[in-house]
Amino acid sequence: MNIITPDIKVRLVKNADAPALLNIYQYYVEHTAITFEYTTPTIKEFEKRIHNISLKYPYLVAYTDQEILGFAYLNAFHPRAAYIWAAEISIYLSHDVQHRGIGSLLYAELEKIAAAQNILNINACISFPKTADAHLPLTSILFHEKKGFKKVAHFHDVGYKFDTWFDMIWMEKNCSFHPVPVKPFISYCDIKDEFYA
Protein backbone atom coordinates (compact mmCIF):
# COMPACT_ATOMS: atom_id res chain seq x y z
CA MET A 1 0.00 0.00 0.00
CA ASN A 2 1.25 3.46 -0.83
CA ILE A 3 1.54 5.94 2.01
CA ILE A 4 -0.80 8.91 1.79
CA THR A 5 0.96 12.12 0.84
CA PRO A 6 0.99 15.18 3.10
CA ASP A 7 -1.13 17.17 0.65
CA ILE A 8 -4.20 14.97 1.29
CA LYS A 9 -6.43 16.65 3.85
CA VAL A 10 -9.83 16.01 5.44
CA ARG A 11 -12.54 18.58 6.03
CA LEU A 12 -16.26 18.87 6.59
CA VAL A 13 -18.42 18.64 3.47
CA LYS A 14 -19.56 21.86 1.78
CA ASN A 15 -22.68 22.37 -0.33
CA ALA A 16 -20.46 23.06 -3.33
CA ASP A 17 -18.93 19.58 -3.02
CA ALA A 18 -22.11 17.78 -4.06
CA PRO A 19 -21.35 17.52 -7.82
CA ALA A 20 -17.87 16.10 -7.21
CA LEU A 21 -19.15 13.62 -4.60
CA LEU A 22 -22.00 12.54 -6.85
CA ASN A 23 -19.50 11.98 -9.65
CA ILE A 24 -17.54 9.62 -7.37
CA TYR A 25 -20.70 7.82 -6.28
CA GLN A 26 -22.00 7.49 -9.85
CA TYR A 27 -19.17 5.09 -10.68
CA TYR A 28 -20.30 2.73 -7.89
CA VAL A 29 -23.94 2.88 -8.99
CA GLU A 30 -23.23 2.22 -12.66
CA HIS A 31 -20.31 -0.20 -12.50
CA THR A 32 -20.43 -2.05 -9.17
CA ALA A 33 -22.68 -3.93 -6.78
CA ILE A 34 -21.09 -2.10 -3.84
CA THR A 35 -24.28 -0.07 -3.76
CA PHE A 36 -27.59 -1.69 -4.63
CA GLU A 37 -28.93 1.48 -6.22
CA TYR A 38 -29.72 1.10 -9.92
CA THR A 39 -29.95 4.77 -10.85
CA THR A 40 -27.60 7.59 -9.94
CA PRO A 41 -29.42 10.13 -7.75
CA THR A 42 -30.08 13.58 -9.11
CA ILE A 43 -27.88 16.36 -7.77
CA LYS A 44 -30.89 17.70 -5.84
CA GLU A 45 -31.50 14.32 -4.18
CA PHE A 46 -27.81 13.93 -3.38
CA GLU A 47 -27.68 17.41 -1.83
CA LYS A 48 -30.72 16.46 0.29
CA ARG A 49 -28.96 13.30 1.50
CA ILE A 50 -25.87 15.30 2.50
CA HIS A 51 -28.01 17.86 4.32
CA ASN A 52 -30.06 15.28 6.23
CA ILE A 53 -27.03 13.28 7.34
CA SER A 54 -25.17 16.44 8.38
CA LEU A 55 -27.93 17.42 10.81
CA LYS A 56 -26.61 14.88 13.36
CA TYR A 57 -23.56 13.12 11.94
CA PRO A 58 -20.16 13.98 10.43
CA TYR A 59 -19.89 14.02 6.64
CA LEU A 60 -16.23 14.34 5.62
CA VAL A 61 -14.31 14.89 2.40
CA ALA A 62 -10.73 13.88 1.56
CA TYR A 63 -9.12 16.28 -0.88
CA THR A 64 -6.01 17.87 -2.29
CA ASP A 65 -5.73 21.40 -3.62
CA GLN A 66 -6.64 20.02 -7.04
CA GLU A 67 -9.48 17.57 -6.41
CA ILE A 68 -11.81 15.70 -4.09
CA LEU A 69 -10.62 12.12 -3.65
CA GLY A 70 -13.40 10.61 -1.56
CA PHE A 71 -16.00 11.08 1.12
CA ALA A 72 -17.22 9.30 4.22
CA TYR A 73 -19.96 9.75 6.78
CA LEU A 74 -21.73 8.27 9.75
CA ASN A 75 -25.49 7.95 9.75
CA ALA A 76 -28.26 6.54 11.90
CA PHE A 77 -28.12 2.77 12.25
CA HIS A 78 -31.89 2.76 12.85
CA PRO A 79 -34.33 5.62 13.46
CA ARG A 80 -35.75 4.36 16.79
CA ALA A 81 -34.45 6.06 19.91
CA ALA A 82 -32.72 3.14 21.59
CA TYR A 83 -30.38 2.69 18.61
CA ILE A 84 -28.89 6.19 18.85
CA TRP A 85 -25.55 4.92 20.25
CA ALA A 86 -24.96 2.89 17.08
CA ALA A 87 -24.07 4.46 13.74
CA GLU A 88 -23.62 3.15 10.21
CA ILE A 89 -20.45 4.08 8.33
CA SER A 90 -20.07 4.65 4.58
CA ILE A 91 -16.86 5.41 2.67
CA TYR A 92 -16.56 6.07 -1.06
CA LEU A 93 -13.30 6.86 -2.84
CA SER A 94 -12.71 7.90 -6.40
CA HIS A 95 -12.16 4.53 -8.08
CA ASP A 96 -8.70 5.53 -9.35
CA VAL A 97 -7.22 6.48 -5.93
CA GLN A 98 -7.87 3.33 -3.94
CA HIS A 99 -5.21 1.50 -1.90
CA ARG A 100 -3.43 4.72 -0.95
CA GLY A 101 -4.59 4.97 2.66
CA ILE A 102 -7.28 7.58 1.99
CA GLY A 103 -10.07 5.36 3.31
CA SER A 104 -8.04 4.76 6.48
CA LEU A 105 -7.55 8.50 6.89
CA LEU A 106 -11.28 9.15 6.62
CA TYR A 107 -12.10 6.25 8.91
CA ALA A 108 -9.71 7.46 11.62
CA GLU A 109 -11.36 10.88 11.60
CA LEU A 110 -14.86 9.41 11.81
CA GLU A 111 -13.89 7.13 14.69
CA LYS A 112 -12.54 10.11 16.68
CA ILE A 113 -15.75 12.04 16.09
CA ALA A 114 -17.90 9.01 16.96
CA ALA A 115 -16.15 8.80 20.33
CA ALA A 116 -16.91 12.47 20.98
CA GLN A 117 -20.57 11.84 20.10
CA ASN A 118 -20.68 8.93 22.58
CA ILE A 119 -21.34 6.49 19.75
CA LEU A 120 -20.41 3.01 20.99
CA ASN A 121 -21.00 0.78 17.95
CA ILE A 122 -20.07 1.44 14.34
CA ASN A 123 -21.78 -0.79 11.79
CA ALA A 124 -21.20 -1.40 8.10
CA CYS A 125 -23.69 -2.84 5.61
CA ILE A 126 -21.66 -4.53 2.86
CA SER A 127 -22.73 -6.39 -0.27
CA PHE A 128 -21.15 -9.83 -0.52
CA PRO A 129 -20.46 -12.03 -3.57
CA LYS A 130 -21.10 -15.77 -3.35
CA THR A 131 -18.38 -16.32 -5.96
CA ALA A 132 -15.71 -14.07 -7.46
CA ASP A 133 -17.49 -11.27 -9.29
CA ALA A 134 -16.11 -8.44 -11.42
CA HIS A 135 -18.78 -6.07 -10.08
CA LEU A 136 -18.04 -6.71 -6.42
CA PRO A 137 -14.46 -6.91 -5.13
CA LEU A 138 -13.83 -7.91 -1.51
CA THR A 139 -12.02 -4.65 -0.73
CA SER A 140 -14.72 -3.28 1.59
CA ILE A 141 -14.85 -6.44 3.68
CA LEU A 142 -11.05 -6.63 3.94
CA PHE A 143 -10.86 -2.93 4.83
CA HIS A 144 -13.35 -3.26 7.68
CA GLU A 145 -11.67 -6.42 8.99
CA LYS A 146 -8.41 -4.47 9.15
CA LYS A 147 -10.16 -1.80 11.19
CA GLY A 148 -11.38 -4.31 13.76
CA PHE A 149 -14.89 -5.01 12.47
CA LYS A 150 -16.41 -8.47 12.84
CA LYS A 151 -19.17 -10.04 10.74
CA VAL A 152 -22.35 -10.25 12.81
CA ALA A 153 -25.05 -11.02 10.21
CA HIS A 154 -25.29 -12.60 6.78
CA PHE A 155 -28.35 -12.28 4.53
CA HIS A 156 -28.59 -14.41 1.40
CA ASP A 157 -29.69 -13.39 -2.10
CA VAL A 158 -31.10 -10.04 -1.01
CA GLY A 159 -29.76 -7.82 -3.82
CA TYR A 160 -30.20 -8.38 -7.57
CA LYS A 161 -27.98 -6.34 -9.86
CA PHE A 162 -26.14 -7.03 -13.13
CA ASP A 163 -28.17 -10.25 -13.54
CA THR A 164 -26.67 -11.64 -10.35
CA TRP A 165 -27.98 -12.29 -6.83
CA PHE A 166 -25.75 -10.87 -4.12
CA ASP A 167 -25.69 -11.48 -0.39
CA MET A 168 -25.38 -8.73 2.20
CA ILE A 169 -23.50 -8.80 5.48
CA TRP A 170 -23.40 -6.55 8.51
CA MET A 171 -20.06 -5.92 10.17
CA GLU A 172 -19.75 -4.29 13.59
CA LYS A 173 -17.09 -2.67 15.72
CA ASN A 174 -17.67 -2.03 19.41
CA CYS A 175 -15.68 1.13 19.98
CA SER A 176 -16.04 1.20 23.75
CA PHE A 177 -17.47 -0.69 26.69
CA HIS A 178 -21.18 -0.06 27.16
CA PRO A 179 -21.73 1.79 30.45
CA VAL A 180 -24.93 1.89 32.47
CA PRO A 181 -26.17 4.53 32.65
CA VAL A 182 -24.98 5.57 29.20
CA LYS A 183 -23.74 9.06 28.35
CA PRO A 184 -26.14 10.97 26.09
CA PHE A 185 -25.67 10.97 22.34
CA ILE A 186 -24.24 14.31 21.15
CA SER A 187 -25.24 15.63 17.74
CA TYR A 188 -22.28 16.44 15.53
CA CYS A 189 -23.65 19.93 14.97
CA ASP A 190 -22.98 20.66 18.67
CA ILE A 191 -19.29 19.70 18.54
CA LYS A 192 -18.15 20.20 14.95
CA ASP A 193 -16.13 23.33 15.76
CA GLU A 194 -13.90 21.13 17.95
CA PHE A 195 -12.86 19.23 14.81
CA TYR A 196 -13.23 21.47 11.78
CA ALA A 197 -13.59 25.15 12.60
Tab-separated table of C-alpha atoms in Angstrom:
chain	number	residue	atom	x	y	z
A	1	MET	CA	0.000	0.000	0.000
A	2	ASN	CA	1.245	3.461	-0.826
A	3	ILE	CA	1.537	5.940	2.011
A	4	ILE	CA	-0.796	8.908	1.787
A	5	THR	CA	0.956	12.121	0.839
A	6	PRO	CA	0.991	15.183	3.103
A	7	ASP	CA	-1.131	17.173	0.646
A	8	ILE	CA	-4.197	14.972	1.292
A	9	LYS	CA	-6.432	16.651	3.851
A	10	VAL	CA	-9.827	16.009	5.445
A	11	ARG	CA	-12.545	18.583	6.028
A	12	LEU	CA	-16.260	18.872	6.586
A	13	VAL	CA	-18.423	18.641	3.472
A	14	LYS	CA	-19.560	21.864	1.783
A	15	ASN	CA	-22.676	22.371	-0.327
A	16	ALA	CA	-20.463	23.063	-3.327
A	17	ASP	CA	-18.932	19.576	-3.025
A	18	ALA	CA	-22.111	17.776	-4.056
A	19	PRO	CA	-21.353	17.517	-7.817
A	20	ALA	CA	-17.875	16.097	-7.208
A	21	LEU	CA	-19.149	13.623	-4.604
A	22	LEU	CA	-21.998	12.540	-6.853
A	23	ASN	CA	-19.498	11.978	-9.654
A	24	ILE	CA	-17.538	9.622	-7.368
A	25	TYR	CA	-20.704	7.821	-6.277
A	26	GLN	CA	-22.001	7.493	-9.852
A	27	TYR	CA	-19.173	5.087	-10.684
A	28	TYR	CA	-20.301	2.734	-7.894
A	29	VAL	CA	-23.937	2.882	-8.986
A	30	GLU	CA	-23.231	2.220	-12.664
A	31	HIS	CA	-20.308	-0.205	-12.501
A	32	THR	CA	-20.434	-2.053	-9.167
A	33	ALA	CA	-22.682	-3.929	-6.776
A	34	ILE	CA	-21.094	-2.100	-3.842
A	35	THR	CA	-24.281	-0.067	-3.759
A	36	PHE	CA	-27.588	-1.694	-4.632
A	37	GLU	CA	-28.935	1.482	-6.224
A	38	TYR	CA	-29.725	1.099	-9.917
A	39	THR	CA	-29.951	4.774	-10.850
A	40	THR	CA	-27.604	7.585	-9.940
A	41	PRO	CA	-29.424	10.130	-7.747
A	42	THR	CA	-30.079	13.583	-9.110
A	43	ILE	CA	-27.884	16.357	-7.766
A	44	LYS	CA	-30.893	17.701	-5.843
A	45	GLU	CA	-31.500	14.316	-4.180
A	46	PHE	CA	-27.811	13.932	-3.380
A	47	GLU	CA	-27.680	17.413	-1.829
A	48	LYS	CA	-30.720	16.462	0.294
A	49	ARG	CA	-28.959	13.301	1.504
A	50	ILE	CA	-25.870	15.302	2.500
A	51	HIS	CA	-28.010	17.856	4.321
A	52	ASN	CA	-30.056	15.277	6.225
A	53	ILE	CA	-27.025	13.283	7.341
A	54	SER	CA	-25.170	16.442	8.383
A	55	LEU	CA	-27.932	17.419	10.812
A	56	LYS	CA	-26.612	14.879	13.361
A	57	TYR	CA	-23.562	13.125	11.938
A	58	PRO	CA	-20.160	13.977	10.432
A	59	TYR	CA	-19.885	14.016	6.643
A	60	LEU	CA	-16.229	14.340	5.615
A	61	VAL	CA	-14.314	14.894	2.398
A	62	ALA	CA	-10.728	13.882	1.563
A	63	TYR	CA	-9.120	16.278	-0.878
A	64	THR	CA	-6.012	17.869	-2.291
A	65	ASP	CA	-5.725	21.404	-3.625
A	66	GLN	CA	-6.645	20.020	-7.037
A	67	GLU	CA	-9.479	17.565	-6.413
A	68	ILE	CA	-11.805	15.704	-4.086
A	69	LEU	CA	-10.616	12.122	-3.647
A	70	GLY	CA	-13.396	10.614	-1.564
A	71	PHE	CA	-16.002	11.078	1.121
A	72	ALA	CA	-17.225	9.297	4.219
A	73	TYR	CA	-19.956	9.746	6.778
A	74	LEU	CA	-21.727	8.274	9.751
A	75	ASN	CA	-25.489	7.954	9.751
A	76	ALA	CA	-28.263	6.539	11.905
A	77	PHE	CA	-28.123	2.769	12.247
A	78	HIS	CA	-31.887	2.759	12.854
A	79	PRO	CA	-34.335	5.624	13.462
A	80	ARG	CA	-35.749	4.361	16.789
A	81	ALA	CA	-34.450	6.063	19.909
A	82	ALA	CA	-32.718	3.136	21.593
A	83	TYR	CA	-30.376	2.689	18.614
A	84	ILE	CA	-28.887	6.189	18.846
A	85	TRP	CA	-25.551	4.918	20.252
A	86	ALA	CA	-24.964	2.893	17.078
A	87	ALA	CA	-24.075	4.459	13.738
A	88	GLU	CA	-23.618	3.154	10.207
A	89	ILE	CA	-20.448	4.078	8.332
A	90	SER	CA	-20.071	4.654	4.583
A	91	ILE	CA	-16.859	5.408	2.675
A	92	TYR	CA	-16.557	6.069	-1.059
A	93	LEU	CA	-13.299	6.860	-2.837
A	94	SER	CA	-12.714	7.896	-6.402
A	95	HIS	CA	-12.163	4.530	-8.082
A	96	ASP	CA	-8.701	5.529	-9.351
A	97	VAL	CA	-7.222	6.485	-5.933
A	98	GLN	CA	-7.873	3.332	-3.939
A	99	HIS	CA	-5.206	1.504	-1.902
A	100	ARG	CA	-3.428	4.722	-0.954
A	101	GLY	CA	-4.594	4.970	2.661
A	102	ILE	CA	-7.276	7.578	1.987
A	103	GLY	CA	-10.067	5.363	3.309
A	104	SER	CA	-8.043	4.764	6.477
A	105	LEU	CA	-7.546	8.499	6.894
A	106	LEU	CA	-11.281	9.155	6.619
A	107	TYR	CA	-12.102	6.252	8.907
A	108	ALA	CA	-9.712	7.458	11.620
A	109	GLU	CA	-11.362	10.878	11.600
A	110	LEU	CA	-14.859	9.408	11.808
A	111	GLU	CA	-13.892	7.134	14.689
A	112	LYS	CA	-12.544	10.106	16.684
A	113	ILE	CA	-15.750	12.037	16.089
A	114	ALA	CA	-17.902	9.010	16.959
A	115	ALA	CA	-16.151	8.800	20.327
A	116	ALA	CA	-16.907	12.474	20.975
A	117	GLN	CA	-20.573	11.839	20.102
A	118	ASN	CA	-20.675	8.931	22.584
A	119	ILE	CA	-21.344	6.493	19.753
A	120	LEU	CA	-20.406	3.013	20.994
A	121	ASN	CA	-20.997	0.785	17.953
A	122	ILE	CA	-20.068	1.441	14.336
A	123	ASN	CA	-21.781	-0.795	11.792
A	124	ALA	CA	-21.202	-1.395	8.099
A	125	CYS	CA	-23.689	-2.836	5.615
A	126	ILE	CA	-21.665	-4.527	2.855
A	127	SER	CA	-22.725	-6.389	-0.269
A	128	PHE	CA	-21.153	-9.830	-0.521
A	129	PRO	CA	-20.456	-12.025	-3.574
A	130	LYS	CA	-21.097	-15.768	-3.347
A	131	THR	CA	-18.375	-16.320	-5.956
A	132	ALA	CA	-15.711	-14.065	-7.461
A	133	ASP	CA	-17.487	-11.266	-9.289
A	134	ALA	CA	-16.111	-8.443	-11.418
A	135	HIS	CA	-18.780	-6.069	-10.084
A	136	LEU	CA	-18.042	-6.711	-6.421
A	137	PRO	CA	-14.460	-6.913	-5.127
A	138	LEU	CA	-13.834	-7.906	-1.511
A	139	THR	CA	-12.019	-4.649	-0.733
A	140	SER	CA	-14.718	-3.282	1.592
A	141	ILE	CA	-14.850	-6.443	3.679
A	142	LEU	CA	-11.055	-6.628	3.936
A	143	PHE	CA	-10.865	-2.930	4.831
A	144	HIS	CA	-13.348	-3.264	7.683
A	145	GLU	CA	-11.669	-6.417	8.985
A	146	LYS	CA	-8.407	-4.466	9.148
A	147	LYS	CA	-10.155	-1.798	11.194
A	148	GLY	CA	-11.383	-4.312	13.763
A	149	PHE	CA	-14.886	-5.009	12.468
A	150	LYS	CA	-16.410	-8.470	12.836
A	151	LYS	CA	-19.167	-10.037	10.736
A	152	VAL	CA	-22.350	-10.246	12.814
A	153	ALA	CA	-25.047	-11.023	10.212
A	154	HIS	CA	-25.289	-12.597	6.779
A	155	PHE	CA	-28.347	-12.281	4.531
A	156	HIS	CA	-28.585	-14.410	1.404
A	157	ASP	CA	-29.693	-13.393	-2.097
A	158	VAL	CA	-31.097	-10.043	-1.012
A	159	GLY	CA	-29.759	-7.823	-3.822
A	160	TYR	CA	-30.202	-8.375	-7.570
A	161	LYS	CA	-27.984	-6.341	-9.858
A	162	PHE	CA	-26.143	-7.032	-13.127
A	163	ASP	CA	-28.171	-10.251	-13.543
A	164	THR	CA	-26.674	-11.641	-10.346
A	165	TRP	CA	-27.979	-12.294	-6.833
A	166	PHE	CA	-25.752	-10.872	-4.117
A	167	ASP	CA	-25.694	-11.475	-0.388
A	168	MET	CA	-25.377	-8.729	2.203
A	169	ILE	CA	-23.496	-8.796	5.476
A	170	TRP	CA	-23.404	-6.551	8.507
A	171	MET	CA	-20.060	-5.920	10.166
A	172	GLU	CA	-19.750	-4.289	13.587
A	173	LYS	CA	-17.091	-2.674	15.720
A	174	ASN	CA	-17.668	-2.030	19.411
A	175	CYS	CA	-15.684	1.132	19.984
A	176	SER	CA	-16.040	1.195	23.749
A	177	PHE	CA	-17.467	-0.690	26.686
A	178	HIS	CA	-21.180	-0.059	27.163
A	179	PRO	CA	-21.733	1.789	30.455
A	180	VAL	CA	-24.932	1.890	32.472
A	181	PRO	CA	-26.171	4.534	32.647
A	182	VAL	CA	-24.980	5.566	29.196
A	183	LYS	CA	-23.744	9.057	28.346
A	184	PRO	CA	-26.139	10.965	26.088
A	185	PHE	CA	-25.667	10.967	22.337
A	186	ILE	CA	-24.241	14.307	21.148
A	187	SER	CA	-25.235	15.625	17.744
A	188	TYR	CA	-22.282	16.438	15.533
A	189	CYS	CA	-23.654	19.931	14.975
A	190	ASP	CA	-22.976	20.656	18.666
A	191	ILE	CA	-19.294	19.705	18.540
A	192	LYS	CA	-18.153	20.201	14.948
A	193	ASP	CA	-16.131	23.325	15.757
A	194	GLU	CA	-13.904	21.131	17.946
A	195	PHE	CA	-12.857	19.234	14.806
A	196	TYR	CA	-13.233	21.471	11.776
A	197	ALA	CA	-13.586	25.148	12.600
